[in-house]
Amino acid sequence: MKTADKLLIRALKGEALKSPPIWLMRQAGRYLPEYRGTRAAAGSFLELCYNPVLATEVTLQPIRRFGFDAAILFSDILVVADALGQKVSFEEGRGPVLEALKDGKDLAQLGLGRFHEHLGPVYETVSRIRAALPPETALIGFAGAPWTVASYMIEGGGSRDFAKVKQWAYGHPESFGLLIDLLIEAVVDHLAYQVEAGADGVQLFDSWAGILPEEQLFHWSLDPMVRIAKDLRERHPKVPIVAFPRAVGPAALMYRRPDTFAALSIDTGIGAHWAAKELQPHICVQGNLDPIMLLAGGEAMEREATRILGKLGHGSFVFNLGHGVVPQTPPDNVARLVEIVRNWKPGA
Ligand code: CP3
């Protein structure tokens, strides 16, 4: 099946479908016993990301189980920092750990010299997934947006207040801008290579956009994402780009740019009703079930999923979560959610 005919791509191109397509952020992961098995066989999380056979396997696991409309490449946003030359590791129970960049001088150690070679296994994974997927299933490539990746690179991992990255960005915008420029170039290459290997569309994750005040948000989150979209479109004019600026509230309106992004992925904090009124007439909306509703399951989940479908299911819409599936989620709840979305009828 051609890219343009797949349900997910039709929705991203603005079509209102009778039954909206569904996939879930972090649909491959620790909540699946088969993922935990493959993960143990791979060794570390990064070894799994760089092993094309095993990364393909974990990408396909949720497709086999639930028949989602899209697979998302199994990888991580931090492989870009790793490929630029920063030391990255994932520690059990701690999440990502990076050798933090301290000032402008540390930027000199980073570069695009080995980028493509380092990420070769990721692009091989994309083509293996492509070859193994059912023809109607779309394949989504992705990257972290520069602000979020820079946050991890400067904080050295997760953070409570993001004081280091903010201080750098606010106090030394010229040198911070150099890091953002490097990330823009790296992300455009990374996404273009994924498209060339067989991705039907791409998503930009700006998970930490919501911690920035408005003017800084424009400068360090929106502007880099727009530049990435423009540069990628020059190389691949038709590729749909989904923007996920998490937790930005009504500033989501700044990202409502149908000439630049095909869709906006909305977190749980944005009301479905508001999104239907303010966003959906202009751009495809993706989201926004609370991942903890999926964990809770039962009637509460059914009611909430049906409510979201009632608000957004009449326009161009991709059913998803407001953020990733959490590890404690019972797989049966996911199966039930897919059933609810598949059986929903507009007007119901
Ligand atoms: O969605 C998918 O199924 C595709 C795979 C995917 C992963 N990470 C796998 C992963 C995607 C799209 C990501 C994106 C990502 N990675 C983001 C943006 C989205 C978001 O969640 O906000 C961020 C911020 C990261 C960085 C990252 N990677 C963190 C903070 C962590 C630790 C938290 C955790 O859940 O352990 C990771 C690890 C990670 N990335 C895991 C998976 C499946 C868990 C690793 C394991 O198996 O132990």
Coordinates of C-alpha atoms and ligand atoms in Angstrom, one line a residue:
M1 CA 0.0 0.0 0.0
K2 CA 1.3 3.5 -0.9
T3 CA 2.1 5.8 2.0
A4 CA -0.7 8.2 1.1
D5 CA -3.4 5.5 1.4
K6 CA -2.5 4.4 5.0
L7 CA -5.1 5.4 7.5
L8 CA -2.7 7.3 9.7
I9 CA -1.3 9.3 6.8
R10 CA -4.8 10.1 5.5
A11 CA -5.6 11.5 9.0
L12 CA -2.4 13.4 9.1
K13 CA -3.2 14.9 5.7
G14 CA -6.4 16.3 7.1
E15 CA -9.0 13.7 6.3
A16 CA -11.8 13.0 8.9
L17 CA -12.1 9.2 9.0
K18 CA -15.1 7.1 10.1
S19 CA -12.9 5.4 12.6
P20 CA -9.8 7.3 13.7
P21 CA -6.4 5.6 13.5
I22 CA -4.7 4.7 16.8
W23 CA -1.2 4.2 18.0
L24 CA 0.3 5.0 21.4
M25 CA 3.5 6.8 22.4
R26 CA 5.8 4.2 24.1
Q27 CA 3.7 1.4 22.7
A28 CA 6.8 -0.8 22.8
G29 CA 8.2 -1.0 26.3
R30 CA 8.4 -2.5 29.7
Y31 CA 4.6 -3.0 30.1
L32 CA 4.9 -5.9 27.6
P33 CA 6.4 -9.2 28.9
E34 CA 7.8 -9.9 25.4
Y35 CA 9.6 -6.6 25.5
R36 CA 11.2 -7.4 28.8
G37 CA 12.4 -10.7 27.3
T38 CA 14.0 -9.1 24.3
R39 CA 15.5 -6.3 26.4
A40 CA 17.2 -8.8 28.7
A41 CA 18.6 -10.6 25.7
A42 CA 20.0 -7.4 24.3
G43 CA 22.0 -6.4 27.4
S44 CA 21.7 -2.6 27.9
F45 CA 18.9 -0.3 26.6
L46 CA 21.3 1.4 24.2
E47 CA 22.5 -2.0 22.9
L48 CA 18.9 -2.8 22.1
C49 CA 18.5 0.6 20.3
Y50 CA 21.6 -0.2 18.1
N51 CA 20.7 -3.9 17.4
P52 CA 18.6 -3.8 14.1
V53 CA 17.3 -7.4 14.6
L54 CA 16.2 -6.9 18.2
A55 CA 15.0 -3.3 17.8
T56 CA 12.9 -4.4 14.8
E57 CA 11.4 -7.2 17.0
V58 CA 10.4 -4.9 19.8
T59 CA 8.9 -2.4 17.3
L60 CA 6.7 -5.1 15.9
Q61 CA 5.6 -6.6 19.3
P62 CA 2.8 -4.2 19.9
I63 CA 1.7 -4.3 16.3
R64 CA 1.3 -8.1 16.5
R65 CA -0.6 -7.9 19.8
F66 CA -2.9 -4.9 19.1
G67 CA -2.9 -4.2 15.4
F68 CA -2.2 -0.5 15.8
D69 CA -2.4 1.7 12.7
A70 CA 1.2 2.8 13.1
A71 CA 4.5 1.4 14.4
I72 CA 7.0 3.8 15.8
L73 CA 10.7 3.1 15.3
F74 CA 12.1 1.7 18.5
S75 CA 15.0 4.0 19.5
D76 CA 15.5 7.0 21.8
I77 CA 15.8 10.7 21.4
L78 CA 19.2 10.6 23.1
V79 CA 20.9 8.6 20.4
V80 CA 21.4 12.0 18.7
A81 CA 23.5 13.2 21.6
D82 CA 25.4 9.9 21.6
A83 CA 26.1 10.2 17.8
L84 CA 27.3 13.8 18.2
G85 CA 30.0 12.5 20.6
Q86 CA 28.6 13.0 24.1
K87 CA 28.8 10.0 26.5
V88 CA 25.2 8.6 27.1
S89 CA 24.1 5.7 29.2
F90 CA 20.9 4.4 30.6
E91 CA 21.0 3.2 34.2
E92 CA 18.5 0.8 35.7
G93 CA 15.9 2.7 37.7
R94 CA 17.6 6.0 37.0
G95 CA 16.9 6.8 33.4
P96 CA 19.4 8.5 31.1
V97 CA 22.8 9.7 32.4
L98 CA 24.9 12.0 30.2
E99 CA 28.3 13.5 30.8
A100 CA 26.9 17.0 31.1
L101 CA 28.0 19.9 28.9
K102 CA 29.2 22.7 31.2
D103 CA 29.9 25.6 28.9
G104 CA 30.6 26.8 25.4
K105 CA 34.0 25.1 25.4
D106 CA 32.4 21.6 25.8
L107 CA 30.5 22.2 22.5
A108 CA 33.8 21.9 20.6
Q109 CA 33.9 18.2 21.4
L110 CA 30.7 17.6 19.5
G111 CA 30.3 17.2 15.8
L112 CA 28.5 15.6 12.9
G113 CA 31.7 13.8 11.6
R114 CA 30.6 10.3 12.7
F115 CA 26.9 10.9 12.9
H116 CA 25.6 8.9 10.0
E117 CA 28.0 6.0 10.6
H118 CA 27.1 5.9 14.3
L119 CA 23.4 5.8 13.6
G120 CA 23.7 3.3 10.7
P121 CA 22.1 0.5 12.8
V122 CA 19.0 2.8 13.4
Y123 CA 18.5 3.3 9.7
E124 CA 19.0 -0.4 9.1
T125 CA 16.3 -1.0 11.8
V126 CA 13.9 1.3 9.9
S127 CA 14.3 -0.6 6.6
R128 CA 13.9 -3.9 8.4
I129 CA 10.7 -2.7 10.1
R130 CA 9.4 -1.4 6.8
A131 CA 10.0 -4.8 5.2
A132 CA 8.2 -6.7 8.0
L133 CA 5.2 -4.5 8.7
P134 CA 1.7 -5.3 7.3
P135 CA 1.3 -3.0 4.2
E136 CA -1.5 -0.9 5.8
T137 CA 0.5 -0.1 8.9
A138 CA 2.4 3.2 8.8
L139 CA 5.9 3.6 10.1
I140 CA 6.7 6.7 12.2
G141 CA 10.2 7.9 12.6
F142 CA 11.1 10.4 15.3
A143 CA 13.6 12.7 16.9
G144 CA 13.7 14.8 20.0
A145 CA 13.3 18.5 19.4
P146 CA 16.5 20.5 20.1
W147 CA 15.3 22.1 23.3
T148 CA 14.5 18.8 24.9
V149 CA 17.7 17.1 23.7
A150 CA 19.7 20.1 24.8
S151 CA 18.1 19.9 28.3
Y152 CA 19.4 16.3 28.8
M153 CA 22.8 17.3 27.3
I154 CA 23.2 20.1 29.8
E155 CA 21.4 18.7 32.9
G156 CA 23.2 15.4 32.4
G157 CA 19.8 13.5 32.8
G158 CA 16.4 14.3 34.1
S159 CA 16.0 17.4 36.3
R160 CA 13.6 18.8 38.8
D161 CA 14.0 22.5 37.9
F162 CA 16.1 22.6 34.7
A163 CA 18.1 25.4 36.3
K164 CA 21.3 24.6 34.4
V165 CA 19.9 24.5 30.9
K166 CA 17.7 27.6 31.5
Q167 CA 20.6 29.5 33.0
W168 CA 22.6 28.8 29.9
A169 CA 19.8 29.6 27.5
Y170 CA 18.8 32.8 29.3
G171 CA 22.3 34.0 30.3
H172 CA 24.3 33.0 27.2
P173 CA 21.9 32.8 24.3
E174 CA 24.7 33.1 21.7
S175 CA 26.6 30.0 22.8
F176 CA 23.3 28.1 23.6
G177 CA 22.2 29.0 20.1
L178 CA 25.3 27.2 18.7
L179 CA 24.2 24.0 20.4
I180 CA 20.6 24.4 19.1
D181 CA 21.9 25.1 15.6
L182 CA 24.0 21.9 15.7
L183 CA 21.0 19.9 17.0
I184 CA 18.8 21.3 14.2
E185 CA 21.3 20.1 11.6
A186 CA 21.7 16.7 13.3
V187 CA 17.9 16.2 13.7
V188 CA 17.2 17.2 10.0
D189 CA 19.8 14.6 8.9
H190 CA 18.5 12.0 11.3
L191 CA 14.9 12.4 10.2
A192 CA 15.8 12.5 6.5
Y193 CA 17.7 9.3 6.8
Q194 CA 14.8 7.6 8.5
V195 CA 12.5 8.8 5.7
E196 CA 14.9 7.5 3.1
A197 CA 15.0 4.1 4.9
G198 CA 11.2 3.8 4.8
A199 CA 9.5 6.0 7.5
D200 CA 6.1 7.3 6.3
G201 CA 6.0 10.2 8.7
V202 CA 7.9 11.7 11.6
Q203 CA 7.2 13.1 15.0
L204 CA 9.2 15.7 16.9
F205 CA 9.1 15.2 20.7
D206 CA 9.5 18.4 22.6
S207 CA 8.8 16.8 26.0
W208 CA 10.1 19.7 28.1
A209 CA 8.7 22.6 26.0
G210 CA 6.2 23.4 28.8
I211 CA 8.9 24.6 31.3
L212 CA 9.7 27.7 29.1
P213 CA 8.1 31.1 29.5
E214 CA 6.5 32.4 26.3
E215 CA 9.2 34.4 24.6
Q216 CA 11.8 31.7 25.4
L217 CA 9.4 29.0 24.2
F218 CA 9.1 30.8 20.8
H219 CA 12.9 31.1 20.5
W220 CA 14.1 27.7 21.7
S221 CA 11.2 25.3 21.1
L222 CA 9.0 26.6 18.2
D223 CA 11.6 28.3 16.1
P224 CA 14.0 25.3 16.0
M225 CA 11.1 22.9 15.2
V226 CA 9.9 25.1 12.4
R227 CA 13.4 25.3 10.9
I228 CA 13.7 21.5 11.1
A229 CA 10.3 21.1 9.4
K230 CA 11.3 23.5 6.6
D231 CA 14.7 21.9 6.0
L232 CA 13.3 18.4 6.1
R233 CA 10.6 19.4 3.6
E234 CA 13.2 20.6 1.2
R235 CA 14.6 17.1 1.1
H236 CA 11.3 15.3 1.4
P237 CA 8.4 17.6 0.4
K238 CA 5.6 15.3 1.2
V239 CA 6.6 13.9 4.6
P240 CA 4.0 14.6 7.3
I241 CA 5.6 16.0 10.5
V242 CA 3.8 15.7 13.8
A243 CA 4.8 18.3 16.5
F244 CA 4.5 17.3 20.2
P245 CA 5.2 20.4 22.3
R246 CA 4.3 18.9 25.6
A247 CA 2.6 20.9 28.4
V248 CA 2.5 24.2 26.6
G249 CA -1.1 24.9 27.4
P250 CA -2.8 27.6 25.2
A251 CA 0.6 28.3 23.7
A252 CA -0.2 25.3 21.5
L253 CA -1.8 28.0 19.3
M254 CA 1.8 29.1 18.3
Y255 CA 2.4 25.6 16.9
R256 CA -0.8 25.6 14.9
R257 CA 0.9 26.0 11.6
P258 CA -0.6 23.7 8.9
D259 CA 2.0 24.8 6.3
T260 CA 4.8 23.5 8.6
F261 CA 3.3 20.6 10.7
A262 CA 0.7 18.1 9.6
A263 CA -0.5 17.5 13.1
L264 CA -0.2 18.6 16.7
S265 CA 0.1 16.0 19.4
I266 CA -1.6 17.3 22.5
D267 CA -0.9 16.3 26.1
T268 CA -3.5 15.5 28.7
G269 CA -3.5 19.1 30.0
I270 CA -5.2 20.4 26.9
G271 CA -9.0 20.0 26.8
A272 CA -10.4 17.9 24.0
H273 CA -13.2 20.5 23.6
W274 CA -10.7 23.4 23.3
A275 CA -8.6 21.4 20.8
A276 CA -11.6 20.7 18.7
K277 CA -12.5 24.4 18.6
E278 CA -9.1 26.0 18.4
L279 CA -6.8 23.5 16.7
Q280 CA -8.7 20.9 14.7
P281 CA -10.3 23.3 12.1
H282 CA -6.7 24.1 11.0
I283 CA -4.6 21.0 11.7
C284 CA -4.9 17.3 12.5
V285 CA -5.0 16.7 16.3
Q286 CA -3.4 13.7 18.0
G287 CA -3.9 12.7 21.6
N288 CA -4.9 13.0 24.4
L289 CA -5.9 10.2 26.8
D290 CA -4.2 10.4 30.2
P291 CA -1.7 7.5 30.3
I292 CA -2.9 6.9 33.9
M293 CA -6.4 6.3 32.6
L294 CA -5.0 3.5 30.5
L295 CA -3.3 2.2 33.6
A296 CA -6.6 2.4 35.6
G297 CA -8.6 0.8 32.9
G298 CA -12.3 -0.2 33.4
E299 CA -15.2 2.1 33.1
A300 CA -13.3 5.3 33.8
M301 CA -11.1 4.6 30.8
E302 CA -14.0 3.7 28.6
R303 CA -15.9 6.8 29.5
E304 CA -12.9 9.1 29.0
A305 CA -11.8 7.5 25.7
T306 CA -15.4 7.8 24.4
R307 CA -15.6 11.4 25.6
I308 CA -12.4 12.3 23.7
L309 CA -13.7 10.5 20.6
G310 CA -17.0 12.5 20.9
K311 CA -15.1 15.8 20.9
L312 CA -12.4 15.0 18.3
G313 CA -13.5 12.0 16.4
H314 CA -15.5 14.1 13.9
G315 CA -12.5 15.9 12.4
S316 CA -9.0 14.8 11.4
F317 CA -7.8 13.0 14.5
V318 CA -5.3 10.3 15.6
F319 CA -6.2 8.6 18.8
N320 CA -3.1 8.5 21.2
L321 CA -2.2 9.3 24.7
G322 CA -1.1 12.6 26.2
H323 CA 2.3 11.1 27.0
G324 CA 3.9 7.6 26.9
V325 CA 2.4 4.3 28.2
V326 CA 3.7 3.7 31.7
P327 CA 5.4 0.4 32.6
Q328 CA 2.8 -0.7 35.1
T329 CA 0.0 -0.7 32.4
P330 CA -1.9 -4.0 32.0
P331 CA -1.7 -5.0 28.3
D332 CA -5.4 -6.0 28.5
N333 CA -6.3 -2.4 29.1
V334 CA -4.5 -1.5 25.8
A335 CA -6.4 -4.2 23.9
R336 CA -9.7 -2.9 25.4
L337 CA -8.8 0.7 24.3
V338 CA -8.1 -0.4 20.8
E339 CA -11.5 -2.1 20.7
I340 CA -13.3 1.0 22.0
V341 CA -11.7 3.2 19.3
R342 CA -12.3 0.6 16.5
N343 CA -16.0 0.3 17.5
W344 CA -16.7 4.0 17.9
K345 CA -19.1 5.6 15.4
P346 CA -19.4 9.3 14.7
G347 CA -22.7 10.6 15.9
A348 CA -22.8 8.0 18.7
Ligands
CP3_1 O1 7.3 5.2 21.6 C1 7.9 4.2 21.3 O2 7.4 3.1 21.5 C2 9.2 4.3 20.6 C3 10.4 4.4 21.4 C4 10.7 5.6 22.3 C5 11.5 5.4 23.4 N1 11.8 6.7 23.9 C6 11.9 4.2 24.1 C7 12.4 4.1 25.5 C8 10.5 7.0 22.1 C9 9.7 7.7 21.0 C10 11.2 7.6 23.1 C11 11.3 9.1 23.2 C12 11.9 9.7 24.4 N2 13.0 9.3 25.1 C13 11.5 10.9 24.9 C14 10.4 11.8 24.4 C15 9.0 11.3 24.8 C16 8.8 11.4 26.3 O3 8.7 10.3 26.9 O4 8.7 12.5 26.8 C17 12.3 11.2 26.0 C18 12.2 12.4 26.9 C19 13.3 10.2 26.1 C20 14.4 10.1 27.1 C21 14.3 8.9 27.9 N3 14.5 7.6 27.5 C22 14.0 8.8 29.3 C23 13.7 10.0 30.2 C24 14.0 7.4 29.7 C25 13.8 6.9 31.1 C26 12.4 6.7 31.5 C27 12.0 5.3 31.3 O5 10.8 5.1 31.0 O6 12.8 4.4 31.7 C28 14.3 6.7 28.5 C29 14.3 5.2 28.4 C30 13.4 4.6 27.4 N4 13.2 5.0 26.1 C31 12.7 3.3 27.6 C32 12.1 3.1 26.4 C33 11.2 1.8 26.1 C34 12.8 2.4 28.8 C35 14.1 1.8 28.9 C36 14.1 0.4 29.4 O7 13.7 -0.6 28.7 O8 14.6 0.2 30.5

